[in-house]
């Protein structure tokens, strides 16, 4: 029996405003507990919320970036429930009339072909506080710093058919919100978190299966693992004669499984109603036009431009546009050292990303400026140094901040690029290795590496690798 998975995501994007959704309290992460919750966040009697204009502008920016409708009038509602980290007893959210409706985001689907994911809505709301269970033995504590932090909840149609597609969508949205500057994207700090709705159905069945909702996934890896586990679990349930029940589940990353948290029977009745303290939110055409002016070049457009302008392949272009700073760095290097964009892409996605990874640094902390990388690549192109020497120079640029030329000079790096001199070394090696020559000529390709190694050794690592290869091939005659 063939099964089909159906997935819809609800992603909470924490907006990068400096103050809260409805109050002037600060939103900075990591402050001492309960130092950033004011009387409005606590819902003390007599206070009145005021809508944060920046948060509204950010919602409009996202709406425009996904080609959505921006509602001229949207409404804040109270979502009522009782929980210790929710002092007001309700969360202010948008329910029937969200600010953003009907957008799309394109991802690479299963077959690598572009696939359009429909975004049903994006609504503004405030975050709740946080329960802390490990600070005081035997007691739970409440930190209300997060209470009232602005969130944009972005909800898709059930358009994804695999964990991989769900992750591709999530990555796409993650890139987009950082391009727009509306979210710092820090998933460890909870700035970008996902609820995944998962169901399965028999292939071709037009009816959707019953779904489970997996709450609060805060890494791409967890989203992928949780969905994969959940799809298998639901198939097993149905194939062994059972029925999937609609419920909320949690993903346990240690056991790598999802577990039931609450069923439909304990689902809340939120008694939504328009918040009487807040006027309907109006967004004018002038507001929308002003936001459109501020839209940067978006990731999808930048990727197409990188493909056509620089002749990069899909994979390189995608890797470079993932972060706006990386794309800008690439273009700076290219403008200083034009002519070989592929080489620059290789260095950034290989050497630079690798070194950042090893050092545990973000791209913004890269110690090698674009002019430095451009100068280094110039020395490979003019054959002063080989690619492998360049890697050593790069490491030293990273450590010392010196220019490539200073390092090349100091280390005495130079390349042997004289064909005649390289050929002489090749001749010596061939003459000294009759056995290996025999092996190579009888078809043992691997022996080629032996010759390269020997000549390199004789040249003290200075033979230009490309020339060496060509001369060796010619002289060995295969
Ligand atoms: P709720 O508000 O109770 O979470 P919604 O109907 O708004 O429910 O849907 C929430 C998310 O669940 C949406 O992303 C939607 O695409 C997804 N979804 C709805 N039905 C299914 C289903 N049968 N299988 C998978 N996802 C679903
Ligand atoms: Mg939901």
Short mmCIF file of C-alpha atoms and ligand atoms in Angstrom, two decimals:
data_model
loop_
_atom_site.label_atom_id
_atom_site.label_comp_id
_atom_site.label_asym_id
_atom_site.label_seq_id
_atom_site.Cartn_x
_atom_site.Cartn_y
_atom_site.Cartn_z
CA UNK A 1 0.00 0.00 0.00
CA UNK A 2 1.31 3.44 -0.98
CA UNK A 3 1.02 6.23 1.55
CA UNK A 4 1.14 9.96 1.11
CA UNK A 5 2.11 12.42 3.84
CA UNK A 6 0.42 15.81 4.18
CA UNK A 7 2.09 18.56 6.19
CA UNK A 8 1.11 22.10 7.13
CA UNK A 9 3.36 24.36 9.21
CA UNK A 10 2.64 27.15 11.66
CA UNK A 11 5.81 29.17 12.23
CA UNK A 12 6.20 31.73 14.99
CA UNK A 13 8.49 34.50 13.81
CA UNK A 14 9.64 36.71 16.67
CA UNK A 15 9.74 40.25 15.32
CA UNK A 16 12.95 42.20 15.87
CA UNK A 17 11.37 45.25 17.45
CA UNK A 18 13.07 46.89 20.41
CA UNK A 19 9.83 47.16 22.40
CA UNK A 20 6.86 44.85 22.97
CA UNK A 21 3.76 44.34 20.85
CA UNK A 22 1.52 46.45 23.08
CA UNK A 23 3.86 48.14 25.57
CA UNK A 24 7.12 50.06 25.76
CA UNK A 25 8.99 47.34 27.71
CA UNK A 26 12.24 46.12 26.14
CA UNK A 27 12.47 42.82 24.22
CA UNK A 28 16.25 42.20 24.47
CA UNK A 29 17.09 38.55 25.04
CA UNK A 30 18.84 37.34 28.19
CA UNK A 31 17.93 40.06 30.71
CA UNK A 32 17.59 39.13 34.39
CA UNK A 33 14.20 37.44 35.00
CA UNK A 34 11.16 39.71 35.25
CA UNK A 35 13.06 42.94 34.63
CA UNK A 36 11.39 43.50 31.25
CA UNK A 37 7.71 43.06 31.99
CA UNK A 38 5.74 46.23 32.63
CA UNK A 39 2.23 46.77 33.98
CA UNK A 40 0.74 46.36 30.49
CA UNK A 41 2.50 43.01 29.93
CA UNK A 42 1.21 41.89 33.32
CA UNK A 43 -2.32 43.03 32.51
CA UNK A 44 -2.72 45.11 35.65
CA UNK A 45 -6.15 46.75 36.07
CA UNK A 46 -6.62 50.03 34.27
CA UNK A 47 -3.80 49.71 31.73
CA UNK A 48 -4.37 50.01 27.98
CA UNK A 49 -2.36 48.30 25.22
CA UNK A 50 -1.01 50.36 22.30
CA UNK A 51 -0.16 48.66 18.98
CA UNK A 52 3.55 48.71 18.08
CA UNK A 53 3.85 50.46 14.71
CA UNK A 54 7.17 48.79 13.85
CA UNK A 55 5.63 45.33 14.32
CA UNK A 56 2.83 46.26 11.91
CA UNK A 57 5.36 47.53 9.35
CA UNK A 58 7.25 44.26 9.64
CA UNK A 59 4.09 42.21 9.06
CA UNK A 60 3.37 44.30 5.96
CA UNK A 61 6.92 43.75 4.69
CA UNK A 62 6.53 39.99 4.97
CA UNK A 63 3.10 40.17 3.33
CA UNK A 64 4.56 42.02 0.34
CA UNK A 65 7.54 39.66 0.12
CA UNK A 66 5.23 36.63 -0.22
CA UNK A 67 2.87 38.38 -2.64
CA UNK A 68 0.01 38.32 -0.14
CA UNK A 69 -3.02 40.53 0.42
CA UNK A 70 -2.57 43.11 3.15
CA UNK A 71 -5.84 43.64 5.00
CA UNK A 72 -6.85 47.34 5.11
CA UNK A 73 -8.53 46.53 8.43
CA UNK A 74 -7.56 43.71 10.77
CA UNK A 75 -8.70 42.92 14.28
CA UNK A 76 -7.01 41.90 17.51
CA UNK A 77 -8.85 39.31 19.54
CA UNK A 78 -8.46 37.84 22.99
CA UNK A 79 -7.62 34.15 23.12
CA UNK A 80 -8.60 33.07 26.62
CA UNK A 81 -6.88 30.32 28.56
CA UNK A 82 -5.41 29.82 31.98
CA UNK A 83 -1.71 29.18 32.41
CA UNK A 84 0.82 30.44 34.98
CA UNK A 85 2.96 32.18 32.34
CA UNK A 86 -0.04 34.13 31.02
CA UNK A 87 -0.81 36.71 33.70
CA UNK A 88 -3.68 38.41 31.86
CA UNK A 89 -5.53 35.11 31.39
CA UNK A 90 -5.66 35.80 27.65
CA UNK A 91 -3.28 36.26 24.76
CA UNK A 92 -3.90 39.06 22.29
CA UNK A 93 -3.84 37.61 18.79
CA UNK A 94 -5.52 38.04 15.44
CA UNK A 95 -8.13 35.41 14.71
CA UNK A 96 -10.85 35.97 12.12
CA UNK A 97 -9.26 39.04 10.53
CA UNK A 98 -5.47 38.64 10.22
CA UNK A 99 -3.28 41.35 8.69
CA UNK A 100 -1.79 39.12 5.94
CA UNK A 101 -3.63 36.60 3.77
CA UNK A 102 -2.95 34.33 0.80
CA UNK A 103 0.72 34.51 -0.07
CA UNK A 104 3.13 31.97 -1.52
CA UNK A 105 6.71 30.84 -1.09
CA UNK A 106 8.59 28.79 -3.67
CA UNK A 107 10.78 25.90 -2.57
CA UNK A 108 12.71 23.14 -4.33
CA UNK A 109 10.34 20.14 -4.23
CA UNK A 110 11.19 16.46 -3.98
CA UNK A 111 12.27 16.14 -7.62
CA UNK A 112 14.29 19.37 -7.43
CA UNK A 113 11.55 21.10 -9.43
CA UNK A 114 10.22 24.33 -7.95
CA UNK A 115 7.11 23.87 -5.83
CA UNK A 116 4.79 26.59 -4.58
CA UNK A 117 3.72 26.46 -0.94
CA UNK A 118 0.59 28.49 -0.23
CA UNK A 119 0.59 30.62 2.88
CA UNK A 120 -2.92 30.89 4.22
CA UNK A 121 -2.33 33.73 6.66
CA UNK A 122 0.13 35.57 8.86
CA UNK A 123 -1.17 37.23 11.99
CA UNK A 124 0.27 39.44 14.70
CA UNK A 125 0.17 38.32 18.31
CA UNK A 126 2.01 38.58 21.59
CA UNK A 127 4.14 35.86 23.15
CA UNK A 128 3.49 34.39 26.62
CA UNK A 129 6.00 34.32 29.49
CA UNK A 130 8.17 31.34 30.28
CA UNK A 131 7.88 28.67 32.97
CA UNK A 132 11.28 27.73 34.37
CA UNK A 133 11.36 24.27 35.95
CA UNK A 134 15.05 23.83 36.72
CA UNK A 135 15.94 26.96 38.72
CA UNK A 136 14.53 25.99 42.13
CA UNK A 137 14.33 22.33 43.22
CA UNK A 138 10.73 21.28 43.69
CA UNK A 139 9.34 24.58 42.42
CA UNK A 140 8.55 26.14 39.09
CA UNK A 141 9.39 29.76 38.44
CA UNK A 142 7.88 32.22 35.99
CA UNK A 143 9.91 34.66 33.91
CA UNK A 144 7.64 37.20 32.27
CA UNK A 145 10.30 39.00 30.21
CA UNK A 146 8.99 37.32 27.07
CA UNK A 147 5.35 38.20 27.82
CA UNK A 148 4.11 40.60 25.16
CA UNK A 149 6.99 40.07 22.72
CA UNK A 150 5.68 40.55 19.16
CA UNK A 151 5.22 37.44 17.05
CA UNK A 152 4.10 36.97 13.48
CA UNK A 153 2.53 33.54 13.11
CA UNK A 154 2.83 32.33 9.53
CA UNK A 155 0.45 29.48 8.62
CA UNK A 156 0.68 27.40 5.45
CA UNK A 157 -1.93 25.38 3.63
CA UNK A 158 -1.27 21.62 3.98
CA UNK A 159 0.94 21.72 0.88
CA UNK A 160 4.07 19.81 1.86
CA UNK A 161 4.42 16.08 1.18
CA UNK A 162 7.58 15.13 3.08
CA UNK A 163 9.83 16.13 5.94
CA UNK A 164 12.37 17.37 3.39
CA UNK A 165 9.82 19.71 1.81
CA UNK A 166 8.79 21.00 5.22
CA UNK A 167 12.42 21.77 6.05
CA UNK A 168 12.95 23.42 2.66
CA UNK A 169 9.96 25.69 3.31
CA UNK A 170 11.13 26.47 6.82
CA UNK A 171 14.62 27.34 5.56
CA UNK A 172 13.13 29.50 2.83
CA UNK A 173 11.03 31.45 5.31
CA UNK A 174 13.98 31.70 7.71
CA UNK A 175 16.14 33.22 4.96
CA UNK A 176 13.33 35.56 3.92
CA UNK A 177 12.62 37.03 7.38
CA UNK A 178 16.32 37.72 7.90
CA UNK A 179 16.58 39.38 4.48
CA UNK A 180 13.69 41.59 5.47
CA UNK A 181 15.40 42.35 8.78
CA UNK A 182 12.20 41.53 10.68
CA UNK A 183 13.62 38.62 12.74
CA UNK A 184 17.10 37.68 13.96
CA UNK A 185 16.36 34.04 13.10
CA UNK A 186 18.06 32.78 16.25
CA UNK A 187 16.42 29.41 16.74
CA UNK A 188 18.21 28.50 19.98
CA UNK A 189 16.75 31.60 21.59
CA UNK A 190 13.31 30.70 20.22
CA UNK A 191 13.09 33.55 17.71
CA UNK A 192 11.89 31.18 14.98
CA UNK A 193 9.92 28.10 16.02
CA UNK A 194 7.59 25.72 14.31
CA UNK A 195 4.46 23.67 14.96
CA UNK A 196 4.14 20.88 12.41
CA UNK A 197 0.75 19.42 11.46
CA UNK A 198 1.11 15.94 9.99
CA UNK A 199 -1.35 13.46 8.52
CA UNK A 200 -1.16 10.52 6.11
CA UNK A 201 -3.58 9.18 3.51
CA UNK A 202 -3.61 6.47 0.90
CA UNK A 203 -2.02 7.67 -2.34
CA UNK A 204 -4.62 9.34 -4.53
CA UNK A 205 -7.22 9.73 -1.77
CA UNK A 206 -8.66 13.25 -2.16
CA UNK A 207 -9.67 13.40 1.52
CA UNK A 208 -7.16 14.55 4.14
CA UNK A 209 -6.35 12.17 6.97
CA UNK A 210 -6.65 13.06 10.66
CA UNK A 211 -3.71 15.19 11.76
CA UNK A 212 -1.48 15.40 14.77
CA UNK A 213 0.16 18.71 15.65
CA UNK A 214 3.75 18.55 16.91
CA UNK A 215 4.46 21.63 19.01
CA UNK A 216 7.44 23.90 19.42
CA UNK A 217 10.16 22.53 17.18
CA UNK A 218 13.14 24.87 17.32
CA UNK A 219 15.64 23.42 14.87
CA UNK A 220 15.57 22.27 11.25
CA UNK A 221 16.90 18.91 12.35
CA UNK A 222 14.11 18.41 14.91
CA UNK A 223 11.45 19.37 12.37
CA UNK A 224 12.82 16.80 9.97
CA UNK A 225 13.17 14.02 12.56
CA UNK A 226 9.81 14.70 14.23
CA UNK A 227 7.89 14.66 10.94
CA UNK A 228 9.64 11.52 9.73
CA UNK A 229 8.89 9.74 12.98
CA UNK A 230 5.27 10.92 12.96
CA UNK A 231 4.60 9.79 9.38
CA UNK A 232 5.88 6.29 10.20
CA UNK A 233 3.90 6.17 13.44
CA UNK A 234 0.63 7.10 11.74
CA UNK A 235 1.14 4.56 8.95
CA UNK A 236 1.80 1.87 11.56
CA UNK A 237 -1.34 2.80 13.48
CA UNK A 238 -3.53 2.56 10.38
CA UNK A 239 -1.89 -0.58 8.99
CA UNK A 240 -2.40 -2.38 12.29
CA UNK A 241 -6.13 -1.62 12.14
CA UNK A 242 -6.16 1.47 14.37
CA UNK A 243 -7.21 5.07 13.80
CA UNK A 244 -5.07 8.19 14.08
CA UNK A 245 -6.57 10.52 16.66
CA UNK A 246 -6.41 14.29 16.43
CA UNK A 247 -4.06 15.45 19.16
CA UNK A 248 -1.15 17.63 20.15
CA UNK A 249 2.21 15.87 20.41
CA UNK A 250 5.67 16.75 21.65
CA UNK A 251 8.96 15.74 20.05
CA UNK A 252 11.51 14.20 22.39
CA UNK A 253 14.90 14.74 20.77
CA UNK A 254 16.70 12.37 23.14
CA UNK A 255 14.44 9.41 22.35
CA UNK A 256 13.85 10.70 18.81
CA UNK A 257 10.09 10.15 18.99
CA UNK A 258 6.86 12.11 19.34
CA UNK A 259 4.59 11.66 22.37
CA UNK A 260 0.99 12.59 23.03
CA UNK A 261 0.59 15.80 25.06
CA UNK A 262 -3.15 16.34 24.91
CA UNK A 263 -6.01 14.93 22.86
CA UNK A 264 -8.91 16.64 21.17
CA UNK A 265 -11.05 16.12 24.28
CA UNK A 266 -8.81 18.40 26.32
CA UNK A 267 -8.62 20.97 23.53
CA UNK A 268 -9.13 24.48 24.83
CA UNK A 269 -12.23 26.49 24.14
CA UNK A 270 -10.52 29.82 23.68
CA UNK A 271 -13.68 31.96 23.57
CA UNK A 272 -12.12 34.38 21.09
CA UNK A 273 -13.63 37.85 20.97
CA UNK A 274 -12.39 41.21 19.64
CA UNK A 275 -10.25 42.94 22.26
CA UNK A 276 -12.35 45.90 23.46
CA UNK A 277 -9.16 47.78 24.43
CA UNK A 278 -7.85 47.90 20.86
CA UNK A 279 -9.28 49.67 17.84
CA UNK A 280 -9.28 47.80 14.54
CA UNK A 281 -5.86 48.08 12.93
CA UNK A 282 -5.90 50.00 9.66
CA UNK A 283 -3.19 49.84 7.03
CA UNK A 284 -3.46 52.45 4.28
CA UNK A 285 -2.26 52.25 0.68
CA UNK A 286 0.37 54.85 1.62
CA UNK A 287 1.66 52.53 4.38
CA UNK A 288 1.88 49.70 1.86
CA UNK A 289 3.66 51.87 -0.72
CA UNK A 290 6.16 53.01 1.91
CA UNK A 291 6.88 49.40 2.88
CA UNK A 292 7.31 48.41 -0.76
CA UNK A 293 9.98 51.10 -1.09
CA UNK A 294 11.94 49.44 1.69
CA UNK A 295 11.84 45.88 0.28
CA UNK A 296 15.37 44.63 -0.43
CA UNK A 297 16.19 42.35 -3.35
CA UNK A 298 14.61 39.08 -2.17
CA UNK A 299 16.44 35.73 -2.01
CA UNK A 300 14.64 34.20 -5.01
CA UNK A 301 15.35 37.22 -7.22
CA UNK A 302 18.95 37.36 -6.05
CA UNK A 303 19.43 33.69 -6.82
CA UNK A 304 18.13 34.07 -10.39
CA UNK A 305 20.39 37.08 -10.87
CA UNK A 306 23.42 35.13 -9.58
CA UNK A 307 22.61 32.35 -12.06
CA UNK A 308 22.40 34.67 -15.05
CA UNK A 309 24.88 37.42 -14.14
CA UNK A 310 27.68 35.19 -12.83
CA UNK A 311 26.89 31.90 -14.57
CA UNK A 312 26.91 30.05 -11.25
CA UNK A 313 25.21 26.70 -10.87
CA UNK A 314 22.00 26.28 -8.87
CA UNK A 315 23.73 24.82 -5.81
CA UNK A 316 26.35 27.58 -5.49
CA UNK A 317 23.81 30.33 -6.09
CA UNK A 318 21.50 28.87 -3.45
CA UNK A 319 24.33 28.59 -0.90
CA UNK A 320 25.44 32.18 -1.49
CA UNK A 321 22.01 33.82 -1.22
CA UNK A 322 21.08 31.98 2.00
CA UNK A 323 22.30 34.99 3.97
CA UNK A 324 22.27 38.54 2.73
CA UNK A 325 25.77 39.22 4.15
CA UNK A 326 27.24 36.24 2.30
CA UNK A 327 25.73 37.35 -1.00
CA UNK A 328 27.08 40.89 -0.45
CA UNK A 329 30.55 39.55 0.39
CA UNK A 330 30.56 37.43 -2.77
CA UNK A 331 29.64 40.45 -4.88
CA UNK A 332 32.30 42.60 -3.24
CA UNK A 333 35.03 40.04 -3.94
CA UNK A 334 33.74 39.68 -7.49
CA UNK A 335 33.80 43.41 -8.11
CA UNK A 336 37.40 43.68 -6.85
CA UNK A 337 38.59 40.54 -8.65
CA UNK A 338 36.22 40.03 -11.58
CA UNK A 339 36.49 37.25 -14.13
CA UNK A 340 36.09 34.00 -12.22
CA UNK A 341 32.91 33.97 -10.11
CA UNK A 342 32.97 30.18 -9.87
CA UNK A 343 36.36 30.31 -8.12
CA UNK A 344 35.02 32.87 -5.65
CA UNK A 345 31.90 30.79 -5.00
CA UNK A 346 34.05 27.70 -4.39
CA UNK A 347 36.26 29.54 -1.93
CA UNK A 348 33.36 31.02 0.00
CA UNK A 349 31.31 27.82 0.21
CA UNK A 350 34.42 25.70 0.83
CA UNK A 351 37.28 27.40 2.65
CA UNK A 352 35.40 30.31 4.23
CA UNK A 353 32.35 28.35 5.42
CA UNK A 354 34.61 25.54 6.63
CA UNK A 355 36.83 27.86 8.65
CA UNK A 356 33.85 29.68 10.16
CA UNK A 357 32.37 26.35 11.11
CA UNK A 358 35.53 25.13 12.79
CA UNK A 359 35.85 28.41 14.68
CA UNK A 360 32.15 28.42 15.59
CA UNK A 361 31.74 31.91 14.18
CA UNK A 362 28.85 33.54 12.34
CA UNK A 363 29.50 35.00 8.91
CA UNK A 364 29.33 38.54 10.30
CA UNK A 365 32.42 37.72 12.39
CA UNK A 366 34.55 36.63 9.43
CA UNK A 367 38.01 38.13 10.04
CA UNK A 368 39.06 38.11 6.36
CA UNK A 369 37.71 41.18 4.50
CA UNK A 370 36.47 40.90 0.92
CA UNK A 371 39.52 42.81 -0.37
CA UNK A 372 41.81 40.28 1.33
CA UNK A 373 40.11 37.29 -0.28
CA UNK A 374 40.09 39.07 -3.64
CA UNK A 375 43.86 39.72 -3.39
CA UNK A 376 44.51 36.09 -2.43
CA UNK A 377 42.49 34.71 -5.35
CA UNK A 378 44.38 37.10 -7.61
CA UNK A 379 47.63 35.39 -6.59
CA UNK A 380 46.23 32.00 -7.57
CA UNK A 381 45.09 33.39 -10.90
CA UNK A 382 48.45 34.94 -11.72
CA UNK A 383 50.10 31.66 -10.68
CA UNK A 384 52.21 33.16 -7.91
CA UNK A 385 50.90 30.42 -5.63
CA UNK A 386 48.99 27.17 -6.01
CA UNK A 387 45.56 26.47 -4.57
CA UNK A 388 47.01 24.47 -1.70
CA UNK A 389 49.51 27.21 -0.84
CA UNK A 390 46.61 29.64 -0.95
CA UNK A 391 44.81 27.62 1.70
CA UNK A 392 47.79 28.01 4.02
CA UNK A 393 47.97 31.72 3.25
CA UNK A 394 44.25 32.01 3.97
CA UNK A 395 44.71 30.41 7.38
CA UNK A 396 47.45 32.86 8.18
CA UNK A 397 45.39 35.82 6.97
CA UNK A 398 42.67 34.62 9.35
CA UNK A 399 45.11 34.42 12.27
CA UNK A 400 47.19 37.55 11.69
CA UNK A 401 45.11 39.89 9.55
CA UNK A 402 48.12 40.35 7.25
CA UNK A 403 47.78 40.78 3.49
CA UNK A 404 48.32 37.75 1.26
CA UNK A 405 51.39 39.34 -0.35
CA UNK A 406 53.05 39.91 3.01
CA UNK A 407 52.43 36.27 3.95
CA UNK A 408 53.59 34.89 0.59
CA UNK A 409 56.79 36.91 0.91
CA UNK A 410 57.39 35.91 4.52
CA UNK A 411 56.74 32.23 3.94
CA UNK A 412 58.74 32.17 0.71
CA UNK A 413 55.80 30.68 -1.19
CA UNK A 414 56.36 30.59 -4.89
CA UNK A 415 55.28 28.38 -7.68
CA UNK A 416 57.36 26.59 -10.25
CA UNK A 417 55.56 27.51 -13.47
CA UNK A 418 58.36 26.90 -15.97
CA UNK A 419 57.23 24.00 -18.21
CA UNK A 420 60.82 22.98 -18.96
CA UNK A 421 61.80 22.81 -15.31
CA UNK A 422 58.71 20.78 -14.39
CA UNK A 423 59.30 18.44 -17.35
CA UNK A 424 62.88 17.84 -16.15
CA UNK A 425 61.60 16.77 -12.73
CA UNK A 426 58.98 14.54 -14.35
CA UNK A 427 61.69 12.88 -16.43
CA UNK A 428 63.78 12.20 -13.33
CA UNK A 429 60.88 10.59 -11.52
CA UNK A 430 59.84 8.47 -14.49
CA UNK A 431 63.41 7.25 -14.96
CA UNK A 432 63.64 6.29 -11.30
CA UNK A 433 60.32 4.40 -11.23
CA UNK A 434 60.22 1.77 -14.01
CA UNK A 435 57.96 -0.50 -12.00
CA UNK A 436 55.31 2.17 -11.45
CA UNK A 437 55.50 3.22 -15.08
CA UNK A 438 54.78 -0.37 -16.06
CA UNK A 439 51.80 -0.56 -13.67
CA UNK A 440 50.36 2.72 -14.89
CA UNK A 441 50.70 1.78 -18.53
CA UNK A 442 48.98 -1.55 -17.89
CA UNK A 443 45.91 0.35 -16.68
CA UNK A 444 46.42 1.02 -12.99
CA UNK A 445 45.20 4.61 -12.90
CA UNK A 446 45.80 5.01 -9.20
CA UNK A 447 49.57 5.04 -9.69
CA UNK A 448 49.20 8.48 -11.27
CA UNK A 449 48.94 9.95 -7.80
CA UNK A 450 52.29 8.42 -6.93
CA UNK A 451 53.99 10.33 -9.76
CA UNK A 452 52.30 13.60 -8.81
CA UNK A 453 53.48 13.10 -5.23
CA UNK A 454 57.07 12.36 -6.24
CA UNK A 455 57.40 15.35 -8.55
CA UNK A 456 55.78 17.62 -5.95
CA UNK A 457 58.30 16.41 -3.42
CA UNK A 458 61.20 17.09 -5.73
CA UNK A 459 59.84 20.60 -6.41
CA UNK A 460 59.41 21.20 -2.65
CA UNK A 461 55.69 21.57 -3.18
CA UNK A 462 56.15 24.37 -5.67
CA UNK A 463 55.23 22.81 -9.01
CA UNK A 464 52.05 24.27 -10.49
CA UNK A 465 49.63 21.35 -10.11
CA UNK A 466 47.80 21.91 -13.39
CA UNK A 467 50.97 22.09 -15.47
CA UNK A 468 52.40 19.12 -13.62
CA UNK A 469 49.30 17.06 -14.43
CA UNK A 470 49.42 17.90 -18.09
CA UNK A 471 53.12 17.21 -18.50
CA UNK A 472 52.90 13.96 -16.57
CA UNK A 473 49.98 12.73 -18.69
CA UNK A 474 51.82 13.57 -21.88
CA UNK A 475 55.05 11.90 -20.78
CA UNK A 476 53.44 8.77 -19.38
CA UNK A 477 51.54 8.44 -22.60
CA UNK A 478 48.10 7.39 -21.48
P1 LIG B 1 -5.58 25.06 14.27
O1 LIG B 1 -5.91 26.50 14.27
O2 LIG B 1 -6.45 24.23 15.13
O3 LIG B 1 -4.15 24.78 14.53
P2 LIG B 1 -5.90 25.07 11.38
O4 LIG B 1 -7.05 24.52 10.63
O5 LIG B 1 -5.72 26.53 11.38
O6 LIG B 1 -5.92 24.47 12.82
O7 LIG B 1 -4.61 24.42 10.74
C1 LIG B 1 -3.39 24.58 11.26
C2 LIG B 1 -2.36 23.98 10.31
O8 LIG B 1 -2.64 22.61 10.10
C3 LIG B 1 -2.30 24.61 8.94
O9 LIG B 1 -0.95 24.79 8.61
C4 LIG B 1 -2.93 23.59 8.03
O10 LIG B 1 -2.36 23.62 6.76
C5 LIG B 1 -2.58 22.29 8.74
N1 LIG B 1 -3.51 21.19 8.48
C6 LIG B 1 -4.86 21.24 8.54
N2 LIG B 1 -5.38 20.01 8.28
C7 LIG B 1 -4.34 19.17 8.06
C8 LIG B 1 -4.22 17.77 7.75
N3 LIG B 1 -5.28 16.98 7.64
N4 LIG B 1 -2.99 17.26 7.61
C9 LIG B 1 -1.90 18.03 7.76
N5 LIG B 1 -1.96 19.34 8.02
C10 LIG B 1 -3.15 19.92 8.20
MG1 LIG B 2 -2.38 25.21 15.49
#
